[in-house]
Amino acid sequence: MTDTRLFAEEQFYANNRSLYLELPEFDRGIRMARAMAKLGTRHRAEMPVINDDDLPDLYAFIQAHGGSIQRTKSRPRTLKPVQCQIYADRSISGTAKSGRRATIDFLHHKPILTDANGDILDGHHRWLTACTIDPYMVLPQHQIANITLAELLPDLLKFSDARHGRNL
């Protein structure tokens, strides 16, 4: 935790902000996120690469595979990261540059994609960011209603590989 906290303090200081004024629950949120991520079963390299530009085609792909997307809301505490590796630098740097309010606005406009069980397919860094701000905040979620990650992952990787040339 010390390295993460020091990195966060440096990032916020470099942006003329105070970590603990912006994110008073930072330590608690990072501890919770780390504990939940330890339960993850996949490394980052085993997950698909999904960019914003991919989402319309991804949603069509999911529907073609029998899934339906439900727009809902959830709290970070109720979602499950499947990645056991989540790097805090991306989450921390963005919040340090933009500030708490702008980061919350961003999180409220960028849904986290999950499977039917609440396992995160896309949005691990947004999930971590929300944990450090307030693990009880309400986030937009796009949930694949009737397919689990285990059922969809092989096809998702093929989709990602075809789009991004990874793992070929």
mmCIF file of C-alpha atoms in Angstrom, residues 39-121:
data_model
loop_
_atom_site.group_PDB
_atom_site.id
_atom_site.type_symbol
_atom_site.label_atom_id
_atom_site.label_comp_id
_atom_site.label_asym_id
_atom_site.label_seq_id
_atom_site.Cartn_x
_atom_site.Cartn_y
_atom_site.Cartn_z
ATOM 1 C CA LEU A 39 -10.165 -13.188 -6.236
ATOM 2 C CA GLY A 40 -9.799 -12.505 -9.962
ATOM 3 C CA THR A 41 -8.889 -15.463 -12.109
ATOM 4 C CA ARG A 42 -7.417 -13.818 -15.206
ATOM 5 C CA HIS A 43 -4.299 -11.858 -16.017
ATOM 6 C CA ARG A 44 -4.651 -8.737 -18.151
ATOM 7 C CA ALA A 45 -3.157 -10.528 -21.163
ATOM 8 C CA GLU A 46 -5.977 -13.104 -20.976
ATOM 9 C CA MET A 47 -8.667 -10.449 -21.367
ATOM 10 C CA PRO A 48 -9.916 -8.815 -24.556
ATOM 11 C CA VAL A 49 -8.808 -5.343 -25.570
ATOM 12 C CA ILE A 50 -11.938 -3.201 -25.837
ATOM 13 C CA ASN A 51 -11.807 0.415 -26.959
ATOM 14 C CA ASP A 52 -14.669 2.899 -27.090
ATOM 15 C CA ASP A 53 -14.753 2.576 -30.873
ATOM 16 C CA ASP A 54 -15.311 -1.183 -30.490
ATOM 17 C CA LEU A 55 -18.480 -0.929 -28.408
ATOM 18 C CA PRO A 56 -21.163 -0.771 -31.137
ATOM 19 C CA ASP A 57 -19.640 -3.754 -32.954
ATOM 20 C CA LEU A 58 -19.006 -5.549 -29.655
ATOM 21 C CA TYR A 59 -22.633 -5.180 -28.606
ATOM 22 C CA ALA A 60 -23.783 -6.481 -32.008
ATOM 23 C CA PHE A 61 -21.299 -9.372 -31.627
ATOM 24 C CA ILE A 62 -22.677 -10.206 -28.165
ATOM 25 C CA GLN A 63 -26.244 -10.136 -29.462
ATOM 26 C CA ALA A 64 -25.259 -12.386 -32.369
ATOM 27 C CA HIS A 65 -23.979 -14.860 -29.750
ATOM 28 C CA GLY A 66 -27.309 -14.909 -27.909
ATOM 29 C CA GLY A 67 -26.636 -12.160 -25.391
ATOM 30 C CA SER A 68 -28.692 -9.099 -24.651
ATOM 31 C CA ILE A 69 -27.377 -5.900 -23.099
ATOM 32 C CA GLN A 70 -29.284 -4.470 -20.170
ATOM 33 C CA ARG A 71 -28.539 -0.926 -19.104
ATOM 34 C CA THR A 72 -28.573 -0.823 -15.338
ATOM 35 C CA LYS A 73 -26.686 0.694 -12.395
ATOM 36 C CA SER A 74 -24.548 -0.800 -9.689
ATOM 37 C CA ARG A 75 -22.081 0.021 -6.944
ATOM 38 C CA PRO A 76 -18.369 -0.851 -7.147
ATOM 39 C CA ARG A 77 -18.725 -3.090 -4.080
ATOM 40 C CA THR A 78 -21.173 -5.324 -5.935
ATOM 41 C CA LEU A 79 -19.116 -5.802 -9.104
ATOM 42 C CA LYS A 80 -16.455 -8.483 -9.429
ATOM 43 C CA PRO A 81 -13.129 -7.851 -11.126
ATOM 44 C CA VAL A 82 -12.004 -10.879 -13.093
ATOM 45 C CA GLN A 83 -8.527 -9.463 -13.622
ATOM 46 C CA CYS A 84 -6.171 -10.254 -10.800
ATOM 47 C CA GLN A 85 -3.827 -7.541 -12.133
ATOM 48 C CA ILE A 86 -5.178 -4.012 -11.977
ATOM 49 C CA TYR A 87 -2.617 -1.264 -12.192
ATOM 50 C CA ALA A 88 -3.473 1.728 -10.031
ATOM 51 C CA ASP A 89 -1.275 4.198 -11.936
ATOM 52 C CA ARG A 90 -3.870 4.690 -14.693
ATOM 53 C CA SER A 91 -6.644 5.264 -12.215
ATOM 54 C CA ILE A 92 -4.633 7.559 -9.972
ATOM 55 C CA SER A 93 -3.086 9.672 -12.744
ATOM 56 C CA GLY A 94 -6.435 10.467 -14.339
ATOM 57 C CA THR A 95 -8.043 11.525 -11.079
ATOM 58 C CA ALA A 96 -4.990 13.567 -10.070
ATOM 59 C CA LYS A 97 -5.138 15.497 -13.365
ATOM 60 C CA SER A 98 -8.900 15.938 -13.585
ATOM 61 C CA GLY A 99 -9.928 16.105 -9.947
ATOM 62 C CA ARG A 100 -12.657 14.303 -8.062
ATOM 63 C CA ARG A 101 -15.688 16.076 -9.584
ATOM 64 C CA ALA A 102 -14.585 15.678 -13.218
ATOM 65 C CA THR A 103 -13.662 12.044 -12.554
ATOM 66 C CA ILE A 104 -17.089 11.329 -11.076
ATOM 67 C CA ASP A 105 -18.703 12.958 -14.119
ATOM 68 C CA PHE A 106 -16.559 10.755 -16.385
ATOM 69 C CA LEU A 107 -17.506 7.619 -14.439
ATOM 70 C CA HIS A 108 -21.202 8.481 -14.694
ATOM 71 C CA HIS A 109 -20.964 8.642 -18.492
ATOM 72 C CA LYS A 110 -18.857 5.544 -19.204
ATOM 73 C CA PRO A 111 -20.596 2.276 -18.270
ATOM 74 C CA ILE A 112 -18.802 -0.769 -16.942
ATOM 75 C CA LEU A 113 -19.485 -3.879 -19.033
ATOM 76 C CA THR A 114 -20.245 -7.021 -17.042
ATOM 77 C CA ASP A 115 -21.545 -10.495 -17.638
ATOM 78 C CA ALA A 116 -24.725 -11.923 -16.133
ATOM 79 C CA ASN A 117 -22.932 -12.559 -12.815
ATOM 80 C CA GLY A 118 -21.528 -9.037 -12.431
ATOM 81 C CA ASP A 119 -18.031 -10.099 -13.521
ATOM 82 C CA ILE A 120 -16.303 -7.111 -15.131
ATOM 83 C CA LEU A 121 -15.421 -7.624 -18.797
#
